[in-house]
PDB file of C-alpha atoms in Angstrom:
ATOM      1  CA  UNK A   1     -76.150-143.222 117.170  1.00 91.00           C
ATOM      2  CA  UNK A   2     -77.650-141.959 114.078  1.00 97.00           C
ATOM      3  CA  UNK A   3     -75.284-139.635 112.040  1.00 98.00           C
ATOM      4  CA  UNK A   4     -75.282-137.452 109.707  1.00 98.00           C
ATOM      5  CA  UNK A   5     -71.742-137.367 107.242  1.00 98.00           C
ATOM      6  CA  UNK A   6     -71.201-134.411 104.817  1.00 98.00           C
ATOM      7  CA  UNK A   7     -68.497-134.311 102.084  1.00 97.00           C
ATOM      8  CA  UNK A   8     -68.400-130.580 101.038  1.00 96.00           C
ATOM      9  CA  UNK A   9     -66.180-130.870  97.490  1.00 90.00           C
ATOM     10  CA  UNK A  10     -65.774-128.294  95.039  1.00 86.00           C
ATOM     11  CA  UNK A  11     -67.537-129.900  92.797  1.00 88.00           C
ATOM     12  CA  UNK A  12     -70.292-132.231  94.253  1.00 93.00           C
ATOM     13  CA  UNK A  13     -71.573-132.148  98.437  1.00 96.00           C
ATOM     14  CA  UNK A  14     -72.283-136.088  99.390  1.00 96.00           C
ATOM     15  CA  UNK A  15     -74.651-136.203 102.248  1.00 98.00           C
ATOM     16  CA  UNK A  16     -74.590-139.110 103.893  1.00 97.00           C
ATOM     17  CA  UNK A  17     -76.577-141.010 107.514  1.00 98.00           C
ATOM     18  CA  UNK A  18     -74.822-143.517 109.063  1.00 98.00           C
ATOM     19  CA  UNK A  19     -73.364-144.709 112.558  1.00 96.00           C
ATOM     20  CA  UNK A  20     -70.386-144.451 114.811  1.00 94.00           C
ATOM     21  CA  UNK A  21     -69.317-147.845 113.563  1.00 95.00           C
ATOM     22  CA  UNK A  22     -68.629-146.502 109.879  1.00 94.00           C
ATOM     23  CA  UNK A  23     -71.738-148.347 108.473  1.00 94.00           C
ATOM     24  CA  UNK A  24     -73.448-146.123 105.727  1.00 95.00           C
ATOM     25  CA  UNK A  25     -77.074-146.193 105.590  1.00 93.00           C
ATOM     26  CA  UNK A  26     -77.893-143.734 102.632  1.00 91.00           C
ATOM     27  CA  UNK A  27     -76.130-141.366 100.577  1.00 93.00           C
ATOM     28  CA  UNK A  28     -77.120-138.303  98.273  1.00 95.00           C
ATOM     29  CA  UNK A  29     -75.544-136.127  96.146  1.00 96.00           C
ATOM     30  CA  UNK A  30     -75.952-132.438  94.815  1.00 97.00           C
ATOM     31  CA  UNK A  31     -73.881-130.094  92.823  1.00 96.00           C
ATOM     32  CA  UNK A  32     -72.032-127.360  94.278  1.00 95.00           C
ATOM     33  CA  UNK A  33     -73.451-124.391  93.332  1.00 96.00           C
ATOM     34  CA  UNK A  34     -73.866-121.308  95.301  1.00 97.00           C
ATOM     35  CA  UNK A  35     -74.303-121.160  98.619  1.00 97.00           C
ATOM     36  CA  UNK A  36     -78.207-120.064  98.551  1.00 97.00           C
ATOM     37  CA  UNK A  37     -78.872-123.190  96.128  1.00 97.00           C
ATOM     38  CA  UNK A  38     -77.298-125.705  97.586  1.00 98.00           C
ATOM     39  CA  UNK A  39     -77.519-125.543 100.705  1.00 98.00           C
ATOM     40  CA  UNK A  40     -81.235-125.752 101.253  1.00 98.00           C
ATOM     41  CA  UNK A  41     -81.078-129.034  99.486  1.00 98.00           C
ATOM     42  CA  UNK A  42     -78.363-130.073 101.862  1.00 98.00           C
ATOM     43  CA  UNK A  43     -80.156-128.782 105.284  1.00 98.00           C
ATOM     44  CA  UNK A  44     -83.125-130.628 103.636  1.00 98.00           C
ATOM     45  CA  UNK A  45     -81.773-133.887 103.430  1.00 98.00           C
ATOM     46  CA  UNK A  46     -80.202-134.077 107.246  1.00 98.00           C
ATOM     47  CA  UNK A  47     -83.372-132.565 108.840  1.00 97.00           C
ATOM     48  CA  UNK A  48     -85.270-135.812 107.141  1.00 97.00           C
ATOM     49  CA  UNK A  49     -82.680-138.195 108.076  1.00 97.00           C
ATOM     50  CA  UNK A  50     -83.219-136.449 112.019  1.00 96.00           C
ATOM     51  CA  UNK A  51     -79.911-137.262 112.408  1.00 98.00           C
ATOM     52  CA  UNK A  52     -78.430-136.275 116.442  1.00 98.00           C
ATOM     53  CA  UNK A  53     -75.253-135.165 115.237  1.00 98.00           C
ATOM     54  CA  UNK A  54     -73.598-133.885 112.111  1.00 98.00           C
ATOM     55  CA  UNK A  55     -69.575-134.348 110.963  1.00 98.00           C
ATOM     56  CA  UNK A  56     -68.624-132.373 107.954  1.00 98.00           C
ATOM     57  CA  UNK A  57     -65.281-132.706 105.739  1.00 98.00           C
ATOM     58  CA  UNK A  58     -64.547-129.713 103.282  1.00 97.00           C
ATOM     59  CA  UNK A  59     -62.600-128.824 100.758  1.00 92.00           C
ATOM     60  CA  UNK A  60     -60.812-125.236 101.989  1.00 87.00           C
ATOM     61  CA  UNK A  61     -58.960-123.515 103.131  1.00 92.00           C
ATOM     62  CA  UNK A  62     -60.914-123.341 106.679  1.00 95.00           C
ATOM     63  CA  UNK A  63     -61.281-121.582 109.802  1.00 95.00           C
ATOM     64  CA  UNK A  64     -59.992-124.670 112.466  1.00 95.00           C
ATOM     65  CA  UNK A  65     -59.503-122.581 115.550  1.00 94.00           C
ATOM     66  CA  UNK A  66     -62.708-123.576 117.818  1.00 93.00           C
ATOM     67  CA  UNK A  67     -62.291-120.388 119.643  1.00 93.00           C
ATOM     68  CA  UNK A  68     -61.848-118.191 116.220  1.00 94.00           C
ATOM     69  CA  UNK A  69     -65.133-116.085 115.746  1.00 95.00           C
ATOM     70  CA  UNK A  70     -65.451-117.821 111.866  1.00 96.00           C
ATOM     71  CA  UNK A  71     -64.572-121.068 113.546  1.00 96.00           C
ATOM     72  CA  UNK A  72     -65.764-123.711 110.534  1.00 97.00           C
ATOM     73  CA  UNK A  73     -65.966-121.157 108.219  1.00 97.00           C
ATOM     74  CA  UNK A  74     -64.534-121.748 104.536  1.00 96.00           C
ATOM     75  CA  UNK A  75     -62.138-118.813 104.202  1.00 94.00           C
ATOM     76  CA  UNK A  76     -59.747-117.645 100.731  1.00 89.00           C
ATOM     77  CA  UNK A  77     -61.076-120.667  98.775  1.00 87.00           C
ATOM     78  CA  UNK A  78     -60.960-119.494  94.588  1.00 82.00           C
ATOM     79  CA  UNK A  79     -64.741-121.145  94.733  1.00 87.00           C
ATOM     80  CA  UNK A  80     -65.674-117.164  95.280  1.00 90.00           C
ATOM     81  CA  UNK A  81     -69.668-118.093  96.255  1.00 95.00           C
ATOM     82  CA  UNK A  82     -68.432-119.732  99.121  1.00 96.00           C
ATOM     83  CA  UNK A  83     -65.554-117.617 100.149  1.00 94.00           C
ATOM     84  CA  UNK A  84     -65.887-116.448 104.089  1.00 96.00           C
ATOM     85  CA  UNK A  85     -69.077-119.002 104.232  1.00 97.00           C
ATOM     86  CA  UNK A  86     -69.647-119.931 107.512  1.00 98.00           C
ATOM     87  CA  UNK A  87     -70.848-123.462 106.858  1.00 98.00           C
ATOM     88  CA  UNK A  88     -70.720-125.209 110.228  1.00 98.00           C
ATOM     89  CA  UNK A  89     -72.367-122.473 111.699  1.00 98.00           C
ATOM     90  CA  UNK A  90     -75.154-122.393 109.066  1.00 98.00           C
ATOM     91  CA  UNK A  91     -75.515-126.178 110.068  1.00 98.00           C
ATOM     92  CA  UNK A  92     -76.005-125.469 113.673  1.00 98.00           C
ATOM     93  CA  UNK A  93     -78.238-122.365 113.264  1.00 98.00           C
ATOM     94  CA  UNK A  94     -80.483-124.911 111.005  1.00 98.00           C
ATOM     95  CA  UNK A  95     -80.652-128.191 112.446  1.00 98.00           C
ATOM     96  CA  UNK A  96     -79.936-127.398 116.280  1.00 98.00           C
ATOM     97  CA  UNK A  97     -77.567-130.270 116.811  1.00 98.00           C
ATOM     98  CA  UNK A  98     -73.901-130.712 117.406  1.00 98.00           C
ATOM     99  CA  UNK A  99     -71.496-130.456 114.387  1.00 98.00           C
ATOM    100  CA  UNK A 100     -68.138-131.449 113.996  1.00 98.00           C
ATOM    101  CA  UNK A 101     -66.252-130.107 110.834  1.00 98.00           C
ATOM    102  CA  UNK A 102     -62.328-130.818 109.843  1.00 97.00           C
ATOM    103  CA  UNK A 103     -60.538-130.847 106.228  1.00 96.00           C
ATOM    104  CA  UNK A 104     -61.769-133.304 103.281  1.00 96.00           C
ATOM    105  CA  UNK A 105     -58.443-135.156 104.202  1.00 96.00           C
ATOM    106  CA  UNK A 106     -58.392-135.322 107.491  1.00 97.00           C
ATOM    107  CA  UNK A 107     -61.624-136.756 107.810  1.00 97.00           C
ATOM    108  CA  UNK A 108     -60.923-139.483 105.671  1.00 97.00           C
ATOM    109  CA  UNK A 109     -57.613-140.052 107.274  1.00 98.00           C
ATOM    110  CA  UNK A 110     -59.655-140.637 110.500  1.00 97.00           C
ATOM    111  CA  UNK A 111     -61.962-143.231 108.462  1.00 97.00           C
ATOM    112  CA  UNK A 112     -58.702-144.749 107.674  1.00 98.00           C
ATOM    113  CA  UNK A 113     -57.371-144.780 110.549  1.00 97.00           C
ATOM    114  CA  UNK A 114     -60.619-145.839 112.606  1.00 97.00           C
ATOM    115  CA  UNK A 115     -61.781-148.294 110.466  1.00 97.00           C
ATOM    116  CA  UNK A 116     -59.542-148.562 107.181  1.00 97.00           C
ATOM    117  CA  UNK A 117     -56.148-149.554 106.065  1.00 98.00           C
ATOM    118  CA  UNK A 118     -54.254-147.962 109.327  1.00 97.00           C
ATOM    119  CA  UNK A 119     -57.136-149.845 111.548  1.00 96.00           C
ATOM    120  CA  UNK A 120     -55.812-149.330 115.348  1.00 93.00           C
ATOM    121  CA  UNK A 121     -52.701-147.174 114.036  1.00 96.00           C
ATOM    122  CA  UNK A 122     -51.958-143.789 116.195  1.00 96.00           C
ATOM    123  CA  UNK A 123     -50.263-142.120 112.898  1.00 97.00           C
ATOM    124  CA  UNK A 124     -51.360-142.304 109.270  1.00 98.00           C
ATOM    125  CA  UNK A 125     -51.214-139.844 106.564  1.00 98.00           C
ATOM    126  CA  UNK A 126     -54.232-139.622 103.676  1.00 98.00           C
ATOM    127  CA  UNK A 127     -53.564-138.211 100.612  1.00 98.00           C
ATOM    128  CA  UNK A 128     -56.114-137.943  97.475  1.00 96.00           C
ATOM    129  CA  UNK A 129     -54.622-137.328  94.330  1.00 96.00           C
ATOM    130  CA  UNK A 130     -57.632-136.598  92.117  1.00 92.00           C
ATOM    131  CA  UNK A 131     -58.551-133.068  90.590  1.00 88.00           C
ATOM    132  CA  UNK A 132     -56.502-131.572  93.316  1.00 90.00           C
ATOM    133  CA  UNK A 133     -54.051-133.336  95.816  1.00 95.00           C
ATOM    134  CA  UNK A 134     -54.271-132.751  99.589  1.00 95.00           C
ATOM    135  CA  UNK A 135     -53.211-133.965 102.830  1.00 97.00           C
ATOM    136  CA  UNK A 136     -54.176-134.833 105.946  1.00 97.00           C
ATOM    137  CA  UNK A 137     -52.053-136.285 108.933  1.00 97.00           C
ATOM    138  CA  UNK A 138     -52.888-138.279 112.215  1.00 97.00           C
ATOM    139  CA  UNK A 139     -50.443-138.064 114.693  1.00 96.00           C
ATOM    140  CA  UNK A 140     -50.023-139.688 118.160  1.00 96.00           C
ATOM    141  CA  UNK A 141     -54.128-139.897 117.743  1.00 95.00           C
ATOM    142  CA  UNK A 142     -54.649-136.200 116.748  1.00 95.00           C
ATOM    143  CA  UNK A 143     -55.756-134.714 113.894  1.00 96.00           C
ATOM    144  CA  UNK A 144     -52.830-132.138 112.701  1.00 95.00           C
ATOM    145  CA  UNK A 145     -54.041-128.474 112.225  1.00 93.00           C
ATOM    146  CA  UNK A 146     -51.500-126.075 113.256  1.00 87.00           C
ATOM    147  CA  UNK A 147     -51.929-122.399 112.621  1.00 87.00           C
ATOM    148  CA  UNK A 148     -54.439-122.852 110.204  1.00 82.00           C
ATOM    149  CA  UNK A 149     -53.960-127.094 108.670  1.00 89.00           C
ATOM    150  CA  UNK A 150     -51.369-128.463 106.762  1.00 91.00           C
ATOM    151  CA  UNK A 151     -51.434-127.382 103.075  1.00 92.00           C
ATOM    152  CA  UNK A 152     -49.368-131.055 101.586  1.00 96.00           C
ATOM    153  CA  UNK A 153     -50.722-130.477  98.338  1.00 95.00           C
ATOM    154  CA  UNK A 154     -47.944-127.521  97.398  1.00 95.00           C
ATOM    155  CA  UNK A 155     -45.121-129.078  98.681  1.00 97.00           C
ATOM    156  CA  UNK A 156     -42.523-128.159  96.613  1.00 98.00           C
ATOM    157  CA  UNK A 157     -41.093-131.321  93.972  1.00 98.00           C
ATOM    158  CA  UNK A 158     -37.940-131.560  92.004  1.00 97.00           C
ATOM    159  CA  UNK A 159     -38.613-131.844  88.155  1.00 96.00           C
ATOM    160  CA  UNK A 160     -37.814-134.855  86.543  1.00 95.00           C
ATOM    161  CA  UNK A 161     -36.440-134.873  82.501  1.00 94.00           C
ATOM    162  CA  UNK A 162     -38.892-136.397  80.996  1.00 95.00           C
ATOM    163  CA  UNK A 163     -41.560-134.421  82.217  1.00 97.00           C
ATOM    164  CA  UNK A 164     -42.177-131.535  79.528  1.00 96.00           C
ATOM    165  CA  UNK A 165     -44.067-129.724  81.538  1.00 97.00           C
ATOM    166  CA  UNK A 166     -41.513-129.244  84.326  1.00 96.00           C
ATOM    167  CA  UNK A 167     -43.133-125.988  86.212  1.00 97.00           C
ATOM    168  CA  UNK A 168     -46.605-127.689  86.546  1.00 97.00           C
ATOM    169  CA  UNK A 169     -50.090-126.153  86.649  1.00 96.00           C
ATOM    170  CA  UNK A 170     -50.341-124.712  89.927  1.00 94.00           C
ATOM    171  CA  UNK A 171     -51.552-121.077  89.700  1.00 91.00           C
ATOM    172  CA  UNK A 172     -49.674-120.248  92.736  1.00 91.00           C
ATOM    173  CA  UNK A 173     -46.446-121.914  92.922  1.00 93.00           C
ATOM    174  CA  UNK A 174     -43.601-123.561  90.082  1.00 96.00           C
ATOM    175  CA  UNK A 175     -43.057-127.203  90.594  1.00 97.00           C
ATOM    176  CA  UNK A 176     -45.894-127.677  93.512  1.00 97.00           C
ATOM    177  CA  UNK A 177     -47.216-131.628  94.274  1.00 98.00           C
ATOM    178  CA  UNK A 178     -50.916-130.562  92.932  1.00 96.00           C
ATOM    179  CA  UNK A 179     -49.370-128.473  90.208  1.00 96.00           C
ATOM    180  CA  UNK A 180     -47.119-131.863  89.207  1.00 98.00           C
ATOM    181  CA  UNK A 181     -49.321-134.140  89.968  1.00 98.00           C
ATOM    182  CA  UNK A 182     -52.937-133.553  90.282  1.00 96.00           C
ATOM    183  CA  UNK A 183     -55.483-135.083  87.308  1.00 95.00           C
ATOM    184  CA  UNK A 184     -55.889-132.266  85.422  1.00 95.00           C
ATOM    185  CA  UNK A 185     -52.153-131.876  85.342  1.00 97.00           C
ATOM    186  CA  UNK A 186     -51.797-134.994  83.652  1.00 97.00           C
ATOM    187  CA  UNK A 187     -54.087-134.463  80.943  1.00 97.00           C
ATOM    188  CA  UNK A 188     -52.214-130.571  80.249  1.00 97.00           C
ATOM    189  CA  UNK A 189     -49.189-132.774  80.204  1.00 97.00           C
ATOM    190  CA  UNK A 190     -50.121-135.721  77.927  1.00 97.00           C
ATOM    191  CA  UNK A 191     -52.405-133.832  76.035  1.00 96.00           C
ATOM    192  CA  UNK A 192     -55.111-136.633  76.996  1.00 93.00           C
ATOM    193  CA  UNK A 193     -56.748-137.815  80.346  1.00 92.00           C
ATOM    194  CA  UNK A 194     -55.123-140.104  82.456  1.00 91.00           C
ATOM    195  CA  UNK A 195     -58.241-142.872  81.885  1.00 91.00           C
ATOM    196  CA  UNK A 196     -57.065-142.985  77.931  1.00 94.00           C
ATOM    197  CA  UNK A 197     -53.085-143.368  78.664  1.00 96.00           C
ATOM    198  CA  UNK A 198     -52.072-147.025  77.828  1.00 96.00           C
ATOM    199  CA  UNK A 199     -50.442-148.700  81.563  1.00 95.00           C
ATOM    200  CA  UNK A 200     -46.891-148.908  80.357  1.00 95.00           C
ATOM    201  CA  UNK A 201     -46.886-144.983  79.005  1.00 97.00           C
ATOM    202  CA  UNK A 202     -44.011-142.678  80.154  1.00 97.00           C
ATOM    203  CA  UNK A 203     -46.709-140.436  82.087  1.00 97.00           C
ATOM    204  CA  UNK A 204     -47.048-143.057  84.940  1.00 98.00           C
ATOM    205  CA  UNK A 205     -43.420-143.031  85.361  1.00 98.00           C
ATOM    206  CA  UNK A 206     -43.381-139.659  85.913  1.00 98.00           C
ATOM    207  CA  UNK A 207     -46.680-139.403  88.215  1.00 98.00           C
ATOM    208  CA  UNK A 208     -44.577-141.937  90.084  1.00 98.00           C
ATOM    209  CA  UNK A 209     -41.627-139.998  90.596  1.00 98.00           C
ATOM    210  CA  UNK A 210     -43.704-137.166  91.843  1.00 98.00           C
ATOM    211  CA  UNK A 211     -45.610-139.253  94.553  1.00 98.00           C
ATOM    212  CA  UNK A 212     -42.556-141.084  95.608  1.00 98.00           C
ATOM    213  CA  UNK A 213     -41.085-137.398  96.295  1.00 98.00           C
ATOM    214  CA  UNK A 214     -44.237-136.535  98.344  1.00 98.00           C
ATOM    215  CA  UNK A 215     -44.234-140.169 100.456  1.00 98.00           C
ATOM    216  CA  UNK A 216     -40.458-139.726 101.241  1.00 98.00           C
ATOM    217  CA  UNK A 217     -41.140-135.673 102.349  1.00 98.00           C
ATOM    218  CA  UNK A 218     -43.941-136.779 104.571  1.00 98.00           C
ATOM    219  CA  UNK A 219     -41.875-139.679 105.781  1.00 98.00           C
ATOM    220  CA  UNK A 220     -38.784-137.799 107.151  1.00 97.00           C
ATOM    221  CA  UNK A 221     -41.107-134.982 108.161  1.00 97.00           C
ATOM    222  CA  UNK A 222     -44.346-136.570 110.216  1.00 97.00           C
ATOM    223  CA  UNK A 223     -42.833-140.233 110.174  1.00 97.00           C
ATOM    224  CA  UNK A 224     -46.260-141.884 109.726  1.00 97.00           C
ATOM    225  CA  UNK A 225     -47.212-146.050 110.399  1.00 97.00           C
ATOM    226  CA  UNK A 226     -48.550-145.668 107.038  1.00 98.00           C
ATOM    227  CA  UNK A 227     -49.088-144.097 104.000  1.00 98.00           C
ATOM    228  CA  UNK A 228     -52.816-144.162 102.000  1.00 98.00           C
ATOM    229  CA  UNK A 229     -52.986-143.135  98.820  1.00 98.00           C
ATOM    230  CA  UNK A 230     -56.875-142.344  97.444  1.00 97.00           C
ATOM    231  CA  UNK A 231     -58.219-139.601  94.550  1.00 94.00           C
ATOM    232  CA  UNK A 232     -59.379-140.774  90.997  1.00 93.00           C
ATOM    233  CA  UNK A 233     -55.792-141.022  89.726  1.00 96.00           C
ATOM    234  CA  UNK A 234     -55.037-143.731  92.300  1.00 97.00           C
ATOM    235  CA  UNK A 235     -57.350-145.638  90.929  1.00 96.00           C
ATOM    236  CA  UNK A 236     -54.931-146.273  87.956  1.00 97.00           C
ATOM    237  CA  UNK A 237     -52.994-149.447  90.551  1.00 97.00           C
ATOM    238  CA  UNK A 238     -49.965-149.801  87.999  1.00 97.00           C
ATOM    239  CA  UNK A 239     -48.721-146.695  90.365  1.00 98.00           C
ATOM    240  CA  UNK A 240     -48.357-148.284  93.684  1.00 98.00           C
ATOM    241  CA  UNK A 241     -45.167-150.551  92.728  1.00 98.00           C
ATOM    242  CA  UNK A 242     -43.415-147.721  90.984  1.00 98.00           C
ATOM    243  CA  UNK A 243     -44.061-145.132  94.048  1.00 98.00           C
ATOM    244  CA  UNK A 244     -42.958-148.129  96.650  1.00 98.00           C
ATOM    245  CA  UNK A 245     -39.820-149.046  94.141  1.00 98.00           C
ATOM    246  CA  UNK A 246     -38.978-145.108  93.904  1.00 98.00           C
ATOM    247  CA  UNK A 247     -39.670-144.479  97.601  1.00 98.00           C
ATOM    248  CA  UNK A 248     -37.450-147.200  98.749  1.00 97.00           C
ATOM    249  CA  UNK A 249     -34.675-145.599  95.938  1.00 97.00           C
ATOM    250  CA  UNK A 250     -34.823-142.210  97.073  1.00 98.00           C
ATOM    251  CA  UNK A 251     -34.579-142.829 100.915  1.00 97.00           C
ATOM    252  CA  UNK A 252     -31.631-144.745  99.974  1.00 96.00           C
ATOM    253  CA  UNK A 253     -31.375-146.998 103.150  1.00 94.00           C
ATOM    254  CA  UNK A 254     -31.443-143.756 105.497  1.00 95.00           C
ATOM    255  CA  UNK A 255     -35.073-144.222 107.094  1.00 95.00           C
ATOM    256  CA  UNK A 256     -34.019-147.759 108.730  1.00 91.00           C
ATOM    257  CA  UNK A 257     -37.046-148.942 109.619  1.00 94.00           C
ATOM    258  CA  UNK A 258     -38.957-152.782 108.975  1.00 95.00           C
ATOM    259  CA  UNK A 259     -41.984-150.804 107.457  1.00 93.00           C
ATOM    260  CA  UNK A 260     -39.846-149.016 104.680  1.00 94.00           C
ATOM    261  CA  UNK A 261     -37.094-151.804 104.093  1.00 93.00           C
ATOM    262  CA  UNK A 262     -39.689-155.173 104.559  1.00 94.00           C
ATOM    263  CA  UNK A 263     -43.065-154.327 104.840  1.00 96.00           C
ATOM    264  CA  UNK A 264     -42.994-150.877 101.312  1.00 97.00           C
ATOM    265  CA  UNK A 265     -46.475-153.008 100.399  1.00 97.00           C
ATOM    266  CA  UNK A 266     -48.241-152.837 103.706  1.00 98.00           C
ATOM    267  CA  UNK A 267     -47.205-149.600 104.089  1.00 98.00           C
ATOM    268  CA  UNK A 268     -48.334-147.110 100.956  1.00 98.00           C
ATOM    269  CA  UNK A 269     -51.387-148.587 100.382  1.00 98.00           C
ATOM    270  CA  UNK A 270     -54.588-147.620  98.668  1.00 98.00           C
ATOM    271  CA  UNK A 271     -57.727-146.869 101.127  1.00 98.00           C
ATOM    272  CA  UNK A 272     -58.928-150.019 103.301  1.00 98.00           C
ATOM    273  CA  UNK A 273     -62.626-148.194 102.889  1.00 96.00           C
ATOM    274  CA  UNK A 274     -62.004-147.083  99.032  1.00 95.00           C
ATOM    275  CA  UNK A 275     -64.124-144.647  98.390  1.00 91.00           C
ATOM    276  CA  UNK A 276     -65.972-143.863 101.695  1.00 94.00           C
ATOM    277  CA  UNK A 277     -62.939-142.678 103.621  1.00 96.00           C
ATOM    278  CA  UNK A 278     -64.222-139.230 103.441  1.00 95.00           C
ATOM    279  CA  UNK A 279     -67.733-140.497 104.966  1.00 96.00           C
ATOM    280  CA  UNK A 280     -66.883-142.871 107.348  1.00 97.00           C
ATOM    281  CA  UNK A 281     -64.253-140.227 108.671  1.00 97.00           C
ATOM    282  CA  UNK A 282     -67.534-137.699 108.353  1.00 98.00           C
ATOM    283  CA  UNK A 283     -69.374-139.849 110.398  1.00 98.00           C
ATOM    284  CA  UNK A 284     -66.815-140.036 113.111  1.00 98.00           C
ATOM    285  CA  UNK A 285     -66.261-136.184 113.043  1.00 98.00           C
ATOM    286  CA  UNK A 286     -70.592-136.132 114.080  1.00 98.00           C
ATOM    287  CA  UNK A 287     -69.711-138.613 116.724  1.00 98.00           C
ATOM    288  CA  UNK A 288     -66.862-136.513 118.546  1.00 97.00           C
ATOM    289  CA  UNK A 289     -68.928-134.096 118.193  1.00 97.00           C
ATOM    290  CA  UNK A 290     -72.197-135.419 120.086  1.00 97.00           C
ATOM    291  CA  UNK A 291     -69.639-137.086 122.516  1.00 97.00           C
ATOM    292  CA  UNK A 292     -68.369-133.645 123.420  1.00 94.00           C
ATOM    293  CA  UNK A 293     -71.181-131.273 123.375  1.00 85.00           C
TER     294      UNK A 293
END
């Protein structure tokens, strides 16, 4: 199969032609501007590549229902050009060919758990904590939507002292996981970015705390096979033994499990497919899709 992948961020849309098997042929990138000037370039680049299906993973919030009217349709986001945009339609309209769409995080949890860290696993949970945090869940083999999809990014955390900043950033909501715990949040809170704070600084014991709250919610709520952790701040590794160490503390013996009390290393991991979760999950998305057109 040849297959198109399309990471719709706030910030940057990474097109990407690949195969069912994950393996990433080429890859472009263009800013995210407004609709009319960006996605020319983007319809562009796929109808070159002649690509038989297309799988697209977007920041939201989206339309998930298949039989909604605005099915794959971005709907309240606070990027206003793209509010009510319906971009998997605009796809199909374009490029006559079958196009799968999902959340930026549940794509990439399907990478991960096709081809990644949770290889072969029937539940997994993504999260990227970058410039915003989100969520996306695989459970019993399914993608989790629900009424609309799971929002994990404002869950709502307990402050910890030594956070000065105990309220967060989040526009919406006091004391929310993206509010707490997102990038930008740690640069508001520090008064630097995260890249320039030395390893052993205070800030990465708090960023711990935070994530260590959101692995044990998501454990005692979806009880996942495993946890991956991806975003820009993940990248700073000194985290993953503090979140395991505080995961393990706050749980306090009551999740019983081999995975939690044995295996805390092989199971909150950082992605198996780093950076290409989101486009090897992408490419999977097109494949459904052409499979069940």
């Amino acid at each position: 199969m040849r297959l198109g992948a399309l990471e719709a961020g706030g910030t940057k849309m990474v097109c990407a032609v690949g195969d069912e098997f994950g393996n990433l042929e080429a890859r472009e990138s263009y800013p995210t501007l407004t609709p009319e000037e960006t996605m020319p370039q983007l319809i562009e680049f796929f109808r070159k590549a002649d690509v038989e299906a297309l799988g697209i993973g977007s920041f939201g919030p989206l339309s998930l229902d298949p039989a909604a009217p605005d099915y794959g349709a971005i709907t309240t986001t606070p990027k206003l050009a793209w509010a009510n945009y319906p971009l998997r339609q605009a796809f199909v309209d374009a490029l006559d060919i079958p196009v799968g769409i999902d959340t930026d995080v549940n794509a990439a949890a399907l990478g991960e758990a096709t081809y990644g860290a949770g290889k072969g696993l029937d539940s997994l949970v993504y999260y990227t904590i970058g410039t915003g945090v989100g969520g996306g869940a695989l459970v019993d083999g399914r993608l989790v939507h629900g009424m609309l999809h799971p929002e994990m990014g404002h869950m709502l955390l307990r402050p910890v002292k030594e956070d000065p900043t105990p309220k967060g950033f989040c526009p919406y909501h006091d004391g929310c996981l993206e509010g707490m715990a997102n990038g930008p949040a740690i640069e508001k809170r520090w008064g630097k970015s995260a890249k320039l704070l030395p390893v052993d600084h205070v800030a990465w014991d708090v960023e711990a705390e935070y994530l260590a709250q959101m692995c044990v919610n998501t454990i005692v709520m979806l009880s996942p096979k495993k946890i991956v952790l991806g975003g820009g701040v993940m990248h700073q590794t000194q985290l993953f033994p503090k979140v395991r160490q505080r995961t393990l503390e706050l749980l306090n013996g009551y999740v019983a499990h081999d995975n939690i009390l044995k295996h805390m290393d092989d199971y909150i991991v950082p992605p198996g497919l780093g950076d290409n979760a989101g486009a090897v999950g992408s490419l999977l998305l097109a494949k459904i899709a052409l499979e069940t057109a």
